Structures are given as structure tokens and as C-alpha cells.
């Protein structure tokens, strides 16, 4: 139950982006403040995280040829990239699909109850988000590369954030 | 299986429809299959997102092609590609010895000239799937003897 309340009180914020152009496909979030300044600063956070994300992808590619295996890293071929970046107030997690859609999840780094966010939870949340994205793509009214405007998708994502674990 | 035949029938009717349309537009000599190719593209693009969901990240292009030959093909045609060849410079040749859309008619030369109609959708399907995986390509098909079909994939590098 603690995690549940954490999701609601904390800011949780996510965004999927499109491949090289990096234009956002969808931005959504739940949180207790909808202040424009915070909105902007969170977008800025996501952009910062994208650099970290691309760096990691690039190092993955170069590592596959070399013999040096870094055991501290998560599995190179895993879609979930783990914690990308953290600031005093936020933690940013990344996930890149095979189709190079980048899913970024921003959460506040401390929960009101003081419990930490578990990696496995974030992984599940991002996997579910990916599943929702795959469904949204099959919407005949959605054009590939456009922003996702489907209300159903929006509702499902918000639901996912509220009811996570 | 009844659900399999449904796909075959829908496919052949779509082709008939496209041919009808191109006839109405005054194309008497050439048949315009671009619409069928586009339908394939859109379908391939969308299905790829689903199929690769549980799949580990692809190592390289060849790895992606192997995925097309095995899982992608099995999902759509209930069989795997029989032969994959590549020159390692962006050209891949996929050979299917019993291409599903061609197995329904006689094996000789009787309908050979109409065969291109029945591969257009699949060309689009491959192109769309690869496009979603960030590989731009041109896909052409070649039918020499009836139920077998070769797909040539030229990867466009920029």
C-alpha cells in the first residue's frame, strides 16, 4: 500500500519519444502540482536523461564486440536500461524498445512514506507501458510518428501510474 | 484451419479490388499495386511493435533479418523462410520454397505472369516491419518457378 500512495503523491511523469528525431510521442503525468514551471523543468529533466540514454545505448553497441563484459551493467540486450540519472529530487528510468521508441519514467526520489522505489517495480511499469504503446500503435486512427492523442491510451497510462503494484 | 483461409481469401480479394481500381483509373497496361504494397507496409509496421515486445535487443542487421525469417514469417505464414543469403553489404535474399499465396494455384507456368500481384503485399509487409526497426529498405520479389519465391531486400544506408 505504501507504494500506491507514493505513486499518487509523488510526481510521476513519463514520456515516450521517437527515435533519432526525438520528438515526443506522448507526455503524461500524475502529480500534485501542475505548475507550468515544474512542467518545463521536468521536460528538461527528460531531455537530460535522453543524453544519458543514448550514451548507454552507444556503449552497449561497442561492448558487444569487445571481450570486456561489465557485470555491473544490466544485461546488454535487455530492453530495460535501469536508472539513467538521478537528481536531488527526481529519479529517471529508461527503456528502449526494439523499434527504438524511448520510454522515460521520471519519479520523485523520495516517497512520503520514506520507502524506496524498487527496480523491479519500475521494470514492470515500463513493460506494461510498452504493451500499451504496442496496442496504441494498432489504433487505425494513429499515424506512425504522430503524437498519440488517443484518450483510451491516456486513461490507461494514468491508470497504470496510479495503480502500480 | 478456417481462420487461415480467411486471410488468404481477404488477401486475394484486396488484390482484385486494387486491380479493379487501377482499371477504373485508366491504367490499361500496367497494374497499380502500390495500394496493396502500402497496406502491407502499414500492417508490417504495426505488427512489428507487437512481435518484438518480448524479444531481446537485436545485435545487428543480420540478427534482425534472422528474426524476419523465423518468428516474423512463422507468425504470418505459419512456416519459416527456407533460405537466407546475404552479401554482408546490405543485400539479403530470402527464399521461400512454398510461398503461401502461390500454393493455391497450379505449379506450372499457367499463372506465372500474374504472380507479381500476389507478392506485393508481402513486400510491403517486410518493408514496413523493417522500417519500424529503423532499417530503410527496398524490397522486391522474384518468382521463377511457381510455389517458390525470392524476396530481395536492399537496405538503404544514408
mmCIF file of C-alpha atoms in Angstrom:
data_model
loop_
_atom_site.group_PDB
_atom_site.id
_atom_site.type_symbol
_atom_site.label_atom_id
_atom_site.label_comp_id
_atom_site.label_asym_id
_atom_site.label_seq_id
_atom_site.Cartn_x
_atom_site.Cartn_y
_atom_site.Cartn_z
ATOM 1 C CA UNK A 1 0.000 0.000 0.000
ATOM 2 C CA UNK A 2 2.875 2.343 0.621
ATOM 3 C CA UNK A 3 3.931 2.259 -2.972
ATOM 4 C CA UNK A 4 0.448 3.026 -4.059
ATOM 5 C CA UNK A 5 0.265 6.210 -2.078
ATOM 6 C CA UNK A 6 3.721 7.094 -3.193
ATOM 7 C CA UNK A 7 2.686 6.994 -6.799
ATOM 8 C CA UNK A 8 -0.138 9.289 -6.091
ATOM 9 C CA UNK A 9 1.597 11.903 -4.010
ATOM 10 C CA UNK A 10 4.886 11.926 -5.739
ATOM 11 C CA UNK A 11 5.253 13.210 -9.194
ATOM 12 C CA UNK A 12 5.440 10.529 -11.694
ATOM 13 C CA UNK A 13 5.965 11.527 -15.165
ATOM 14 C CA UNK A 14 6.695 9.738 -18.323
ATOM 15 C CA UNK A 15 7.226 10.351 -21.909
ATOM 16 C CA UNK A 16 7.916 8.305 -24.951
ATOM 17 C CA UNK A 17 9.928 9.672 -27.756
ATOM 18 C CA UNK A 18 10.560 8.928 -31.353
ATOM 19 C CA UNK A 19 13.939 7.589 -32.496
ATOM 20 C CA UNK A 20 16.525 9.950 -33.936
ATOM 21 C CA UNK A 21 14.339 12.976 -34.180
ATOM 22 C CA UNK A 22 13.489 12.664 -30.522
ATOM 23 C CA UNK A 23 10.170 14.354 -30.829
ATOM 24 C CA UNK A 24 7.841 13.400 -28.016
ATOM 25 C CA UNK A 25 5.100 10.947 -28.869
ATOM 26 C CA UNK A 26 3.290 11.243 -25.634
ATOM 27 C CA UNK A 27 3.754 13.129 -22.394
ATOM 28 C CA UNK A 28 1.657 12.389 -19.398
ATOM 29 C CA UNK A 29 1.859 12.515 -15.688
ATOM 30 C CA UNK A 30 0.131 12.477 -12.386
ATOM 31 C CA UNK A 31 1.163 14.593 -9.504
ATOM 32 C CA UNK A 32 0.061 17.162 -7.039
ATOM 33 C CA UNK A 33 1.227 20.172 -8.938
ATOM 34 C CA UNK A 34 0.577 21.147 -12.495
ATOM 35 C CA UNK A 35 2.584 24.336 -12.362
ATOM 36 C CA UNK A 36 3.963 25.319 -15.757
ATOM 37 C CA UNK A 37 7.444 25.950 -14.398
ATOM 38 C CA UNK A 38 7.611 22.462 -12.982
ATOM 39 C CA UNK A 39 6.240 21.140 -16.206
ATOM 40 C CA UNK A 40 9.119 22.754 -18.063
ATOM 41 C CA UNK A 41 11.751 21.659 -15.602
ATOM 42 C CA UNK A 42 10.532 18.112 -15.873
ATOM 43 C CA UNK A 43 10.727 18.247 -19.650
ATOM 44 C CA UNK A 44 14.244 19.490 -19.234
ATOM 45 C CA UNK A 45 14.980 16.510 -16.991
ATOM 46 C CA UNK A 46 13.719 14.132 -19.608
ATOM 47 C CA UNK A 47 15.946 15.736 -22.224
ATOM 48 C CA UNK A 48 18.945 15.374 -19.971
ATOM 49 C CA UNK A 49 18.086 11.764 -19.412
ATOM 50 C CA UNK A 50 17.898 11.145 -23.129
ATOM 51 C CA UNK A 51 21.546 12.034 -23.482
ATOM 52 C CA UNK A 52 22.406 9.541 -20.787
ATOM 53 C CA UNK A 53 20.210 7.007 -22.503
ATOM 54 C CA UNK A 54 21.856 7.410 -25.877
ATOM 55 C CA UNK A 55 25.263 7.206 -24.299
ATOM 56 C CA UNK A 56 24.344 3.936 -22.734
ATOM 57 C CA UNK A 57 22.981 2.537 -25.968
ATOM 58 C CA UNK A 58 26.161 3.501 -27.783
ATOM 59 C CA UNK A 59 28.353 1.870 -25.159
ATOM 60 C CA UNK A 60 26.204 -1.255 -25.424
ATOM 61 C CA UNK A 61 26.932 -1.487 -29.093
ATOM 62 C CA UNK A 62 30.659 -1.115 -28.701
ATOM 63 C CA UNK A 63 30.745 -3.577 -25.842
ATOM 64 C CA UNK A 64 29.176 -6.407 -27.789
ATOM 65 C CA UNK A 65 32.242 -6.771 -29.972
ATOM 66 C CA UNK A 66 34.816 -6.481 -27.214
ATOM 67 C CA UNK A 67 35.545 -9.194 -24.717
ATOM 68 C CA UNK A 68 35.214 -6.954 -21.694
ATOM 69 C CA UNK A 69 31.942 -7.714 -20.051
ATOM 70 C CA UNK A 70 30.845 -5.333 -17.430
ATOM 71 C CA UNK A 71 28.925 -7.339 -14.904
ATOM 72 C CA UNK A 72 27.685 -4.340 -13.023
ATOM 73 C CA UNK A 73 25.608 -3.312 -16.008
ATOM 74 C CA UNK A 74 22.287 -4.872 -16.620
ATOM 75 C CA UNK A 75 22.057 -7.317 -19.456
ATOM 76 C CA UNK A 76 23.098 -5.541 -22.625
ATOM 77 C CA UNK A 77 20.285 -6.976 -24.622
ATOM 78 C CA UNK A 78 17.640 -6.191 -22.092
ATOM 79 C CA UNK A 79 15.152 -3.579 -23.231
ATOM 80 C CA UNK A 80 15.019 -2.074 -19.767
ATOM 81 C CA UNK A 81 18.008 0.151 -19.135
ATOM 82 C CA UNK A 82 17.528 0.833 -15.459
ATOM 83 C CA UNK A 83 18.241 4.044 -13.630
ATOM 84 C CA UNK A 84 19.632 6.572 -16.052
ATOM 85 C CA UNK A 85 20.100 9.599 -13.991
ATOM 86 C CA UNK A 86 19.174 10.944 -10.630
ATOM 87 C CA UNK A 87 18.995 14.385 -9.151
ATOM 88 C CA UNK A 88 18.212 15.562 -5.655
ATOM 89 C CA UNK A 89 14.539 15.466 -6.314
ATOM 90 C CA UNK A 90 13.985 13.050 -9.168
ATOM 91 C CA UNK A 91 14.953 9.672 -10.490
ATOM 92 C CA UNK A 92 14.829 8.894 -14.164
ATOM 93 C CA UNK A 93 14.485 5.432 -15.637
ATOM 94 C CA UNK A 94 14.794 4.418 -19.250
ATOM 95 C CA UNK A 95 13.533 1.719 -21.550
ATOM 96 C CA UNK A 96 14.199 1.415 -25.263
ATOM 97 C CA UNK A 97 12.138 -0.887 -27.420
ATOM 98 C CA UNK A 98 13.435 -2.858 -30.357
ATOM 99 C CA UNK A 99 11.777 -0.300 -32.553
ATOM 100 C CA UNK A 100 13.840 2.415 -30.831
ATOM 101 C CA UNK A 101 10.981 4.024 -29.056
ATOM 102 C CA UNK A 102 12.342 5.521 -25.890
ATOM 103 C CA UNK A 103 10.259 5.333 -22.778
ATOM 104 C CA UNK A 104 11.359 7.569 -19.959
ATOM 105 C CA UNK A 105 9.919 7.465 -16.480
ATOM 106 C CA UNK A 106 10.538 10.253 -14.023
ATOM 107 C CA UNK A 107 9.652 9.815 -10.394
ATOM 108 C CA UNK A 108 10.371 11.822 -7.321
ATOM 109 C CA UNK A 109 13.282 10.296 -5.470
ATOM 110 C CA UNK A 110 11.679 10.146 -2.075
ATOM 111 C CA UNK A 111 8.276 8.843 -1.254
ATOM 112 C CA UNK A 112 6.209 10.367 1.519
ATOM 113 C CA UNK A 113 6.391 7.130 3.440
ATOM 114 C CA UNK A 114 10.135 7.063 3.004
ATOM 115 C CA UNK A 115 10.303 3.749 1.238
ATOM 116 C CA UNK A 116 12.497 3.323 -1.763
ATOM 117 C CA UNK A 117 11.364 2.547 -5.240
ATOM 118 C CA UNK A 118 12.230 -0.960 -6.238
ATOM 119 C CA UNK A 119 13.849 -1.597 -9.569
ATOM 120 C CA UNK A 120 11.548 -4.498 -10.330
ATOM 121 C CA UNK A 121 8.512 -2.261 -9.960
ATOM 122 C CA UNK A 122 9.829 0.237 -12.430
ATOM 123 C CA UNK A 123 10.680 -2.549 -14.814
ATOM 124 C CA UNK A 124 7.153 -3.921 -14.674
ATOM 125 C CA UNK A 125 5.657 -0.480 -15.097
ATOM 126 C CA UNK A 126 7.725 0.226 -18.181
ATOM 127 C CA UNK A 127 6.972 -3.165 -19.650
ATOM 128 C CA UNK A 128 3.285 -2.513 -19.205
ATOM 129 C CA UNK A 129 3.671 0.893 -20.771
ATOM 130 C CA UNK A 130 5.355 -0.759 -23.734
ATOM 131 C CA UNK A 131 2.434 -3.149 -24.069
ATOM 132 C CA UNK A 132 0.038 -0.200 -24.026
ATOM 133 C CA UNK A 133 2.117 1.528 -26.666
ATOM 134 C CA UNK A 134 2.024 -1.552 -28.888
ATOM 135 C CA UNK A 135 -1.757 -1.515 -28.620
ATOM 136 C CA UNK A 136 -1.955 2.205 -29.299
ATOM 137 C CA UNK A 137 0.077 1.783 -32.480
ATOM 138 C CA UNK A 138 -2.563 -0.634 -33.762
ATOM 139 C CA UNK A 139 -5.203 2.053 -33.500
ATOM 140 C CA UNK A 140 -6.142 2.684 -37.139
ATOM 141 C CA UNK A 141 -6.501 6.401 -36.475
ATOM 142 C CA UNK A 142 -2.946 6.714 -35.307
ATOM 143 C CA UNK A 143 -0.362 7.655 -37.914
ATOM 144 C CA UNK A 144 3.143 6.364 -37.233
ATOM 145 C CA UNK A 145 5.336 9.147 -35.895
ATOM 146 C CA UNK A 146 2.487 11.358 -34.778
ATOM 147 C CA UNK A 147 1.778 12.219 -31.194
ATOM 148 C CA UNK A 148 -0.510 9.766 -29.525
ATOM 149 C CA UNK A 149 -3.756 11.546 -28.870
ATOM 150 C CA UNK A 150 -5.919 8.565 -28.055
ATOM 151 C CA UNK A 151 -7.942 9.182 -24.919
ATOM 152 C CA UNK A 152 -8.012 5.488 -24.189
ATOM 153 C CA UNK A 153 -4.234 5.345 -24.152
ATOM 154 C CA UNK A 154 -4.064 8.397 -21.925
ATOM 155 C CA UNK A 155 -6.511 6.865 -19.500
ATOM 156 C CA UNK A 156 -4.725 3.543 -19.440
ATOM 157 C CA UNK A 157 -1.349 5.159 -18.805
ATOM 158 C CA UNK A 158 -2.702 7.265 -15.961
ATOM 159 C CA UNK A 159 -4.328 4.173 -14.541
ATOM 160 C CA UNK A 160 -1.054 2.331 -14.760
ATOM 161 C CA UNK A 161 0.707 5.062 -12.841
ATOM 162 C CA UNK A 162 -1.929 5.208 -10.139
ATOM 163 C CA UNK A 163 -2.298 1.514 -9.585
ATOM 164 C CA UNK A 164 1.254 0.410 -9.987
ATOM 165 C CA UNK A 165 1.938 -2.669 -7.885
ATOM 166 C CA UNK B 1 -7.853 -24.156 -40.435
ATOM 167 C CA UNK B 2 -10.728 -21.858 -41.175
ATOM 168 C CA UNK B 3 -9.005 -18.749 -39.825
ATOM 169 C CA UNK B 4 -6.011 -19.294 -42.087
ATOM 170 C CA UNK B 5 -8.060 -19.488 -45.226
ATOM 171 C CA UNK B 6 -9.823 -16.305 -44.239
ATOM 172 C CA UNK B 7 -6.575 -14.380 -44.512
ATOM 173 C CA UNK B 8 -5.871 -15.923 -47.932
ATOM 174 C CA UNK B 9 -9.295 -15.014 -49.209
ATOM 175 C CA UNK B 10 -9.171 -11.477 -47.882
ATOM 176 C CA UNK B 11 -5.759 -11.052 -49.445
ATOM 177 C CA UNK B 12 -6.868 -12.193 -52.877
ATOM 178 C CA UNK B 13 -9.971 -10.020 -52.719
ATOM 179 C CA UNK B 14 -7.895 -6.978 -51.806
ATOM 180 C CA UNK B 15 -5.779 -7.623 -54.862
ATOM 181 C CA UNK B 16 -8.845 -7.952 -57.061
ATOM 182 C CA UNK B 17 -10.139 -4.702 -55.631
ATOM 183 C CA UNK B 18 -6.864 -2.890 -56.261
ATOM 184 C CA UNK B 19 -6.786 -4.177 -59.822
ATOM 185 C CA UNK B 20 -10.331 -3.023 -60.335
ATOM 186 C CA UNK B 21 -9.417 0.423 -59.066
ATOM 187 C CA UNK B 22 -6.403 0.758 -61.299
ATOM 188 C CA UNK B 23 -8.511 -0.303 -64.270
ATOM 189 C CA UNK B 24 -11.029 2.401 -63.471
ATOM 190 C CA UNK B 25 -8.266 4.959 -63.342
ATOM 191 C CA UNK B 26 -7.421 4.165 -66.912
ATOM 192 C CA UNK B 27 -4.284 2.126 -66.403
ATOM 193 C CA UNK B 28 -4.867 -0.481 -69.037
ATOM 194 C CA UNK B 29 -1.424 -1.907 -69.481
ATOM 195 C CA UNK B 30 0.167 -1.618 -66.085
ATOM 196 C CA UNK B 31 -1.395 -2.807 -62.905
ATOM 197 C CA UNK B 32 -1.057 -0.493 -59.974
ATOM 198 C CA UNK B 33 -0.241 -2.469 -56.888
ATOM 199 C CA UNK B 34 1.134 0.365 -54.809
ATOM 200 C CA UNK B 35 -2.001 0.436 -52.681
ATOM 201 C CA UNK B 36 -1.566 -3.245 -51.829
ATOM 202 C CA UNK B 37 2.066 -2.611 -51.047
ATOM 203 C CA UNK B 38 1.061 0.239 -48.771
ATOM 204 C CA UNK B 39 -1.466 -1.912 -46.945
ATOM 205 C CA UNK B 40 1.329 -4.377 -46.345
ATOM 206 C CA UNK B 41 3.608 -1.616 -45.130
ATOM 207 C CA UNK B 42 1.141 -0.342 -42.562
ATOM 208 C CA UNK B 43 0.387 -3.842 -41.331
ATOM 209 C CA UNK B 44 4.056 -4.778 -41.102
ATOM 210 C CA UNK B 45 4.842 -1.602 -39.215
ATOM 211 C CA UNK B 46 2.182 -2.241 -36.634
ATOM 212 C CA UNK B 47 2.710 -5.926 -36.131
ATOM 213 C CA UNK B 48 6.434 -5.450 -35.589
ATOM 214 C CA UNK B 49 5.834 -3.472 -32.425
ATOM 215 C CA UNK B 50 3.915 -6.411 -31.017
ATOM 216 C CA UNK B 51 6.228 -9.168 -32.142
ATOM 217 C CA UNK B 52 9.395 -7.625 -30.817
ATOM 218 C CA UNK B 53 7.914 -6.796 -27.446
ATOM 219 C CA UNK B 54 9.286 -9.793 -25.607
ATOM 220 C CA UNK B 55 12.388 -10.034 -27.717
ATOM 221 C CA UNK B 56 15.868 -9.077 -26.545
ATOM 222 C CA UNK B 57 17.505 -6.211 -28.366
ATOM 223 C CA UNK B 58 18.830 -7.099 -31.795
ATOM 224 C CA UNK B 59 22.591 -7.228 -32.079
ATOM 225 C CA UNK B 60 22.864 -6.135 -35.678
ATOM 226 C CA UNK B 61 21.147 -6.131 -39.021
ATOM 227 C CA UNK B 62 21.717 -9.823 -39.659
ATOM 228 C CA UNK B 63 20.155 -10.630 -36.327
ATOM 229 C CA UNK B 64 17.116 -8.633 -37.387
ATOM 230 C CA UNK B 65 16.907 -10.486 -40.687
ATOM 231 C CA UNK B 66 17.032 -13.797 -38.879
ATOM 232 C CA UNK B 67 14.112 -12.631 -36.790
ATOM 233 C CA UNK B 68 12.202 -11.803 -40.002
ATOM 234 C CA UNK B 69 12.962 -15.258 -41.388
ATOM 235 C CA UNK B 70 11.905 -17.172 -38.329
ATOM 236 C CA UNK B 71 9.456 -15.552 -35.957
ATOM 237 C CA UNK B 72 8.001 -12.894 -38.213
ATOM 238 C CA UNK B 73 7.425 -15.380 -41.015
ATOM 239 C CA UNK B 74 6.016 -18.031 -38.711
ATOM 240 C CA UNK B 75 3.572 -15.567 -37.281
ATOM 241 C CA UNK B 76 2.210 -14.627 -40.680
ATOM 242 C CA UNK B 77 2.726 -17.652 -42.902
ATOM 243 C CA UNK B 78 2.991 -20.490 -40.355
ATOM 244 C CA UNK B 79 6.368 -21.541 -41.694
ATOM 245 C CA UNK B 80 9.918 -20.316 -41.740
ATOM 246 C CA UNK B 81 11.917 -18.941 -44.624
ATOM 247 C CA UNK B 82 13.795 -21.812 -46.264
ATOM 248 C CA UNK B 83 16.943 -19.987 -47.174
ATOM 249 C CA UNK B 84 18.580 -16.694 -46.240
ATOM 250 C CA UNK B 85 21.562 -15.366 -48.127
ATOM 251 C CA UNK B 86 23.422 -12.110 -47.785
ATOM 252 C CA UNK B 87 26.444 -10.376 -49.257
ATOM 253 C CA UNK B 88 27.073 -8.645 -45.905
ATOM 254 C CA UNK B 89 26.749 -5.300 -47.651
ATOM 255 C CA UNK B 90 23.089 -4.678 -47.225
ATOM 256 C CA UNK B 91 21.559 -7.152 -49.657
ATOM 257 C CA UNK B 92 19.554 -10.042 -48.278
ATOM 258 C CA UNK B 93 17.776 -12.732 -50.249
ATOM 259 C CA UNK B 94 15.010 -14.652 -48.533
ATOM 260 C CA UNK B 95 13.793 -17.746 -50.284
ATOM 261 C CA UNK B 96 10.506 -19.414 -49.515
ATOM 262 C CA UNK B 97 10.047 -22.703 -51.338
ATOM 263 C CA UNK B 98 6.348 -22.872 -50.757
ATOM 264 C CA UNK B 99 5.057 -19.335 -50.558
ATOM 265 C CA UNK B 100 1.592 -19.455 -49.100
ATOM 266 C CA UNK B 101 -0.180 -17.196 -51.580
ATOM 267 C CA UNK B 102 1.202 -19.154 -54.504
ATOM 268 C CA UNK B 103 0.409 -22.655 -53.302
ATOM 269 C CA UNK B 104 -3.249 -22.346 -54.206
ATOM 270 C CA UNK B 105 -2.767 -22.415 -57.940
ATOM 271 C CA UNK B 106 -1.091 -24.714 -60.424
ATOM 272 C CA UNK B 107 2.632 -25.150 -60.250
ATOM 273 C CA UNK B 108 3.415 -24.774 -63.935
ATOM 274 C CA UNK B 109 3.702 -21.639 -65.978
ATOM 275 C CA UNK B 110 -0.026 -21.181 -66.305
ATOM 276 C CA UNK B 111 -0.348 -18.215 -63.935
ATOM 277 C CA UNK B 112 3.279 -17.179 -63.775
ATOM 278 C CA UNK B 113 2.619 -13.759 -65.262
ATOM 279 C CA UNK B 114 0.126 -12.964 -62.511
ATOM 280 C CA UNK B 115 2.433 -13.966 -59.697
ATOM 281 C CA UNK B 116 3.726 -10.427 -59.010
ATOM 282 C CA UNK B 117 0.276 -9.465 -57.795
ATOM 283 C CA UNK B 118 0.460 -11.986 -55.015
ATOM 284 C CA UNK B 119 3.796 -10.916 -53.627
ATOM 285 C CA UNK B 120 3.187 -7.155 -53.455
ATOM 286 C CA UNK B 121 1.516 -7.320 -50.062
ATOM 287 C CA UNK B 122 4.351 -9.337 -48.585
ATOM 288 C CA UNK B 123 6.977 -6.964 -49.985
ATOM 289 C CA UNK B 124 5.200 -4.163 -48.185
ATOM 290 C CA UNK B 125 4.938 -6.236 -45.039
ATOM 291 C CA UNK B 126 8.692 -6.785 -44.894
ATOM 292 C CA UNK B 127 9.429 -3.170 -45.739
ATOM 293 C CA UNK B 128 7.066 -1.913 -43.043
ATOM 294 C CA UNK B 129 8.450 -4.249 -40.420
ATOM 295 C CA UNK B 130 11.998 -3.177 -41.156
ATOM 296 C CA UNK B 131 11.020 0.480 -41.265
ATOM 297 C CA UNK B 132 9.738 0.235 -37.724
ATOM 298 C CA UNK B 133 13.064 -1.287 -36.717
ATOM 299 C CA UNK B 134 14.794 1.754 -38.225
ATOM 300 C CA UNK B 135 16.041 -0.061 -41.299
ATOM 301 C CA UNK B 136 15.048 1.642 -44.520
ATOM 302 C CA UNK B 137 14.916 -0.787 -47.371
ATOM 303 C CA UNK B 138 13.633 -1.551 -50.814
ATOM 304 C CA UNK B 139 12.029 -4.954 -51.136
ATOM 305 C CA UNK B 140 11.479 -6.665 -54.446
ATOM 306 C CA UNK B 141 10.306 -10.160 -55.181
ATOM 307 C CA UNK B 142 11.123 -12.678 -57.828
ATOM 308 C CA UNK B 143 9.095 -15.713 -58.833
ATOM 309 C CA UNK B 144 10.824 -18.135 -61.138
ATOM 310 C CA UNK B 145 9.031 -21.391 -60.629
ATOM 311 C CA UNK B 146 5.669 -21.434 -59.074
ATOM 312 C CA UNK B 147 5.341 -22.069 -55.399
ATOM 313 C CA UNK B 148 8.780 -20.731 -54.596
ATOM 314 C CA UNK B 149 9.519 -17.075 -54.256
ATOM 315 C CA UNK B 150 12.577 -14.964 -53.508
ATOM 316 C CA UNK B 151 12.483 -11.656 -51.707
ATOM 317 C CA UNK B 152 15.376 -9.294 -52.251
ATOM 318 C CA UNK B 153 15.926 -6.761 -49.516
ATOM 319 C CA UNK B 154 18.218 -3.848 -50.291
ATOM 320 C CA UNK B 155 18.992 -1.894 -47.186
ATOM 321 C CA UNK B 156 19.295 1.815 -47.842
ATOM 322 C CA UNK B 157 22.096 3.402 -45.918
ATOM 323 C CA UNK B 158 22.311 7.129 -45.699
#
